[in-house]
mmCIF file of C-alpha atoms in Angstrom:
data_model
loop_
_atom_site.group_PDB
_atom_site.id
_atom_site.type_symbol
_atom_site.label_atom_id
_atom_site.label_comp_id
_atom_site.label_asym_id
_atom_site.label_seq_id
_atom_site.Cartn_x
_atom_site.Cartn_y
_atom_site.Cartn_z
ATOM 1 C CA UNK E 1500 0.050 0.049 -0.102
ATOM 2 C CA UNK E 1501 2.842 2.315 0.859
ATOM 3 C CA UNK E 1502 4.617 1.556 -2.398
ATOM 4 C CA UNK E 1503 1.377 2.260 -4.409
ATOM 5 C CA UNK E 1504 0.903 5.557 -2.551
ATOM 6 C CA UNK E 1505 4.320 6.773 -3.093
ATOM 7 C CA UNK E 1506 4.127 5.552 -7.009
ATOM 8 C CA UNK E 1507 0.824 7.444 -7.387
ATOM 9 C CA UNK E 1508 2.127 10.679 -5.748
ATOM 10 C CA UNK E 1509 5.562 10.592 -7.557
ATOM 11 C CA UNK E 1510 3.722 9.974 -11.017
ATOM 12 C CA UNK E 1511 1.278 12.796 -10.775
ATOM 13 C CA UNK E 1512 3.402 15.516 -9.076
ATOM 14 C CA UNK E 1513 5.540 17.984 -10.976
ATOM 15 C CA UNK E 1514 7.914 18.242 -8.022
ATOM 16 C CA UNK E 1515 9.863 14.983 -7.047
ATOM 17 C CA UNK E 1516 8.765 13.133 -3.905
ATOM 18 C CA UNK E 1517 11.778 12.925 -1.677
ATOM 19 C CA UNK E 1518 12.091 10.750 1.183
ATOM 20 C CA UNK E 1519 15.156 11.425 3.626
ATOM 21 C CA UNK E 1520 16.226 8.932 6.408
ATOM 22 C CA UNK E 1521 18.951 9.821 8.633
ATOM 23 C CA UNK E 1522 21.101 7.762 10.965
ATOM 24 C CA UNK E 1523 20.399 4.403 8.992
ATOM 25 C CA UNK E 1524 23.100 2.690 10.925
ATOM 26 C CA UNK E 1525 20.627 2.461 13.694
ATOM 27 C CA UNK E 1526 17.600 1.329 11.479
ATOM 28 C CA UNK E 1527 16.064 -1.926 12.387
ATOM 29 C CA UNK E 1528 15.306 -4.627 9.910
ATOM 30 C CA UNK E 1529 11.660 -3.650 9.497
ATOM 31 C CA UNK E 1530 12.509 -0.281 8.713
ATOM 32 C CA UNK E 1531 15.259 -1.347 6.134
ATOM 33 C CA UNK E 1532 12.578 -3.654 4.735
ATOM 34 C CA UNK E 1533 10.154 -0.679 4.306
ATOM 35 C CA UNK E 1534 12.837 0.980 2.354
ATOM 36 C CA UNK E 1535 13.592 -2.011 0.175
ATOM 37 C CA UNK E 1536 9.825 -2.413 -0.547
ATOM 38 C CA UNK E 1537 9.792 1.317 -1.705
ATOM 39 C CA UNK E 1538 13.074 1.120 -3.721
ATOM 40 C CA UNK E 1539 13.215 -2.536 -5.152
ATOM 41 C CA UNK E 1540 10.007 -4.347 -4.801
ATOM 42 C CA UNK E 1541 7.961 -1.307 -5.716
ATOM 43 C CA UNK E 1542 10.361 -0.596 -8.473
ATOM 44 C CA UNK E 1543 10.295 3.182 -7.755
ATOM 45 C CA UNK E 1544 14.201 3.434 -8.363
ATOM 46 C CA UNK E 1545 14.003 1.836 -11.703
ATOM 47 C CA UNK E 1546 10.856 3.397 -13.082
ATOM 48 C CA UNK E 1547 10.684 6.664 -14.634
ATOM 49 C CA UNK E 1548 9.149 8.299 -11.637
ATOM 50 C CA UNK E 1549 9.797 11.489 -9.603
ATOM 51 C CA UNK E 1550 10.872 9.656 -6.494
ATOM 52 C CA UNK E 1551 14.082 10.488 -4.827
ATOM 53 C CA UNK E 1552 15.373 8.626 -1.866
ATOM 54 C CA UNK E 1553 18.180 10.042 0.391
ATOM 55 C CA UNK E 1554 19.669 7.765 3.232
ATOM 56 C CA UNK E 1555 22.528 8.740 5.436
ATOM 57 C CA UNK E 1556 24.679 6.630 7.864
ATOM 58 C CA UNK E 1557 27.836 6.783 9.548
ATOM 59 C CA UNK E 1558 30.597 4.973 8.003
ATOM 60 C CA UNK E 1559 32.277 2.553 10.395
ATOM 61 C CA UNK E 1560 29.227 1.988 12.284
ATOM 62 C CA UNK E 1561 27.757 -0.710 10.212
ATOM 63 C CA UNK E 1562 29.235 -4.211 9.486
ATOM 64 C CA UNK E 1563 28.383 -6.754 6.863
ATOM 65 C CA UNK E 1564 25.728 -8.402 9.022
ATOM 66 C CA UNK E 1565 23.847 -5.102 9.508
ATOM 67 C CA UNK E 1566 20.417 -4.993 7.529
ATOM 68 C CA UNK E 1567 21.416 -1.495 5.939
ATOM 69 C CA UNK E 1568 24.712 -3.268 4.423
ATOM 70 C CA UNK E 1569 22.599 -6.086 3.059
ATOM 71 C CA UNK E 1570 20.169 -3.771 1.467
ATOM 72 C CA UNK E 1571 22.803 -1.660 -0.078
ATOM 73 C CA UNK E 1572 24.375 -4.780 -1.656
ATOM 74 C CA UNK E 1573 20.757 -6.073 -2.862
ATOM 75 C CA UNK E 1574 20.249 -2.375 -4.216
ATOM 76 C CA UNK E 1575 23.360 -2.697 -6.545
ATOM 77 C CA UNK E 1576 22.216 -6.197 -7.771
ATOM 78 C CA UNK E 1577 18.810 -5.050 -8.918
ATOM 79 C CA UNK E 1578 20.307 -2.287 -11.038
ATOM 80 C CA UNK E 1579 18.682 0.587 -9.224
ATOM 81 C CA UNK E 1580 20.334 3.901 -9.777
ATOM 82 C CA UNK E 1581 22.209 4.973 -6.748
ATOM 83 C CA UNK E 1582 25.028 7.473 -5.931
ATOM 84 C CA UNK E 1583 27.219 7.236 -2.786
ATOM 85 C CA UNK E 1584 28.367 10.543 -1.425
ATOM 86 C CA UNK E 1585 30.904 10.548 1.306
ATOM 87 C CA UNK E 1586 31.141 13.600 3.466
ATOM 88 C CA UNK E 1587 34.506 14.169 5.443
ATOM 89 C CA UNK E 1588 35.274 16.952 7.855
ATOM 90 C CA UNK E 1589 35.858 20.413 6.179
ATOM 91 C CA UNK E 1590 39.439 21.713 5.729
ATOM 92 C CA UNK E 1591 40.474 24.972 6.871
ATOM 93 C CA UNK E 1592 39.726 26.592 3.530
ATOM 94 C CA UNK E 1593 36.455 25.123 3.037
ATOM 95 C CA UNK E 1594 35.367 25.893 6.750
ATOM 96 C CA UNK E 1595 36.477 29.577 6.127
ATOM 97 C CA UNK E 1596 34.367 29.854 2.935
ATOM 98 C CA UNK E 1597 31.361 28.403 4.857
ATOM 99 C CA UNK E 1598 31.785 30.850 7.693
ATOM 100 C CA UNK E 1599 32.327 33.632 5.171
ATOM 101 C CA UNK E 1600 29.249 32.936 3.332
ATOM 102 C CA UNK E 1601 27.052 32.476 6.581
ATOM 103 C CA UNK E 1602 28.091 35.888 7.826
ATOM 104 C CA UNK E 1603 28.104 37.396 4.462
ATOM 105 C CA UNK E 1604 31.632 38.880 4.836
ATOM 106 C CA UNK E 1605 34.708 38.259 2.530
ATOM 107 C CA UNK E 1606 36.888 35.310 3.446
ATOM 108 C CA UNK E 1607 39.663 37.597 4.358
ATOM 109 C CA UNK E 1608 37.728 39.160 7.144
ATOM 110 C CA UNK E 1609 36.552 35.846 8.520
ATOM 111 C CA UNK E 1610 39.912 33.919 8.482
ATOM 112 C CA UNK E 1611 40.949 34.562 12.038
ATOM 113 C CA UNK E 1612 37.411 33.596 13.346
ATOM 114 C CA UNK E 1613 37.594 30.504 11.097
ATOM 115 C CA UNK E 1614 40.845 29.393 12.283
ATOM 116 C CA UNK E 1615 39.850 29.297 15.947
ATOM 117 C CA UNK E 1616 36.733 27.350 14.998
ATOM 118 C CA UNK E 1617 38.606 24.907 12.861
ATOM 119 C CA UNK E 1618 41.189 24.199 15.655
ATOM 120 C CA UNK E 1619 38.312 23.479 18.174
ATOM 121 C CA UNK E 1620 35.978 21.556 15.780
ATOM 122 C CA UNK E 1621 38.641 19.759 13.403
ATOM 123 C CA UNK E 1622 36.192 20.794 10.657
ATOM 124 C CA UNK E 1623 33.223 18.520 11.934
ATOM 125 C CA UNK E 1624 30.143 20.049 10.386
ATOM 126 C CA UNK E 1625 27.883 19.451 13.254
ATOM 127 C CA UNK E 1626 30.248 20.852 15.682
ATOM 128 C CA UNK E 1627 30.948 23.823 13.530
ATOM 129 C CA UNK E 1628 27.186 24.817 13.190
ATOM 130 C CA UNK E 1629 26.465 24.239 16.901
ATOM 131 C CA UNK E 1630 29.615 26.267 17.953
ATOM 132 C CA UNK E 1631 28.425 29.232 15.691
ATOM 133 C CA UNK E 1632 25.080 29.155 17.352
ATOM 134 C CA UNK E 1633 26.470 28.920 20.764
ATOM 135 C CA UNK E 1634 28.762 31.839 20.042
ATOM 136 C CA UNK E 1635 26.088 33.942 18.682
ATOM 137 C CA UNK E 1636 23.805 32.982 21.780
ATOM 138 C CA UNK E 1637 26.429 34.093 24.115
ATOM 139 C CA UNK E 1638 26.851 37.380 22.308
ATOM 140 C CA UNK E 1639 30.426 36.683 21.212
ATOM 141 C CA UNK E 1640 29.374 36.562 17.633
ATOM 142 C CA UNK E 1641 26.852 39.223 16.963
ATOM 143 C CA UNK E 1642 25.179 41.426 14.163
ATOM 144 C CA UNK E 1643 26.219 45.084 14.483
ATOM 145 C CA UNK E 1644 23.524 47.570 13.422
ATOM 146 C CA UNK E 1645 25.860 50.570 13.177
ATOM 147 C CA UNK E 1646 28.447 48.627 11.120
ATOM 148 C CA UNK E 1647 25.855 46.609 9.310
ATOM 149 C CA UNK E 1648 27.929 43.356 9.416
ATOM 150 C CA UNK E 1649 28.712 40.597 11.783
ATOM 151 C CA UNK E 1650 31.419 41.189 14.450
ATOM 152 C CA UNK E 1651 33.075 38.912 17.050
ATOM 153 C CA UNK E 1652 35.295 39.300 20.255
ATOM 154 C CA UNK E 1653 38.171 37.315 19.239
ATOM 155 C CA UNK E 1654 39.789 37.706 22.647
ATOM 156 C CA UNK E 1655 36.680 36.268 24.546
ATOM 157 C CA UNK E 1656 36.349 33.461 22.009
ATOM 158 C CA UNK E 1657 39.761 32.269 22.359
ATOM 159 C CA UNK E 1658 39.537 32.540 26.271
ATOM 160 C CA UNK E 1659 36.285 30.609 26.302
ATOM 161 C CA UNK E 1660 36.708 27.102 27.522
ATOM 162 C CA UNK E 1661 35.599 24.944 24.601
ATOM 163 C CA UNK E 1662 35.514 21.093 24.863
ATOM 164 C CA UNK E 1663 37.509 19.342 21.946
ATOM 165 C CA UNK E 1664 34.673 16.746 21.437
ATOM 166 C CA UNK E 1665 31.196 17.263 19.863
ATOM 167 C CA UNK E 1666 29.687 15.037 22.238
ATOM 168 C CA UNK E 1667 30.832 16.722 25.388
ATOM 169 C CA UNK E 1668 29.837 20.239 23.689
ATOM 170 C CA UNK E 1669 26.114 18.893 22.999
ATOM 171 C CA UNK E 1670 26.138 17.234 26.400
ATOM 172 C CA UNK E 1671 27.056 20.620 27.976
ATOM 173 C CA UNK E 1672 24.513 22.300 25.866
ATOM 174 C CA UNK E 1673 21.779 19.944 27.182
ATOM 175 C CA UNK E 1674 22.778 20.747 30.699
ATOM 176 C CA UNK E 1675 22.147 24.430 30.004
ATOM 177 C CA UNK E 1676 18.547 23.732 29.429
ATOM 178 C CA UNK E 1677 15.892 24.455 32.146
ATOM 179 C CA UNK E 1678 15.402 21.649 34.579
ATOM 180 C CA UNK E 1679 11.882 20.956 33.471
ATOM 181 C CA UNK E 1680 13.098 20.514 29.942
ATOM 182 C CA UNK E 1681 15.890 18.186 30.978
ATOM 183 C CA UNK E 1682 13.394 16.049 32.946
ATOM 184 C CA UNK E 1683 10.934 15.679 30.019
ATOM 185 C CA UNK E 1684 13.966 14.788 27.808
ATOM 186 C CA UNK E 1685 14.919 12.256 30.459
ATOM 187 C CA UNK E 1686 11.613 10.655 30.586
ATOM 188 C CA UNK E 1687 11.115 10.735 26.702
ATOM 189 C CA UNK E 1688 14.486 8.899 26.267
ATOM 190 C CA UNK E 1689 12.992 5.895 28.056
ATOM 191 C CA UNK E 1690 10.544 5.544 25.071
ATOM 192 C CA UNK E 1691 13.204 5.116 22.395
ATOM 193 C CA UNK E 1692 13.512 6.992 19.124
ATOM 194 C CA UNK E 1693 10.103 8.353 18.962
ATOM 195 C CA UNK E 1694 7.124 9.156 21.092
ATOM 196 C CA UNK E 1695 3.551 10.454 20.424
ATOM 197 C CA UNK E 1696 2.680 13.996 21.822
#
């Protein structure tokens, strides 16, 4: 039924139907089987449909016995069109370009900020985005209305104690949440990956 629904929508819609699933390395066999039904059994990947599937997983966290790995091998066997894109950590130049574009400033102006961010994050995209948000939230990276651009206090940013690991950084961020929110997250975490509201 799900395959037929997606097939009808993707054939009748001018825009492509996109299904994005993240953290597939933790997917159970039933979830992987549902994706297999859509891609392989339903034939959506080989038909001339407007269906696009994007699945993300962490390399090194799957093995040959994992249902995801088996599914990817089957995907290649049935001749479904697929492309694997590997995302590595950003190098200093790429990170500076990202910070430059984010702040709408020339790369020359953002280089010192980007260097500090790079040395703390090692180019990890999640860590970079969370760190930029945290610096903004703390007022260390802020828009200046008088100068009509972003500005930052490099001395305070350098002196700010930043963990070298994204997991520690995110854990510290959770500890800054109000006690009631932390309690609710604790209770919800007992339900697993999802919960009805």
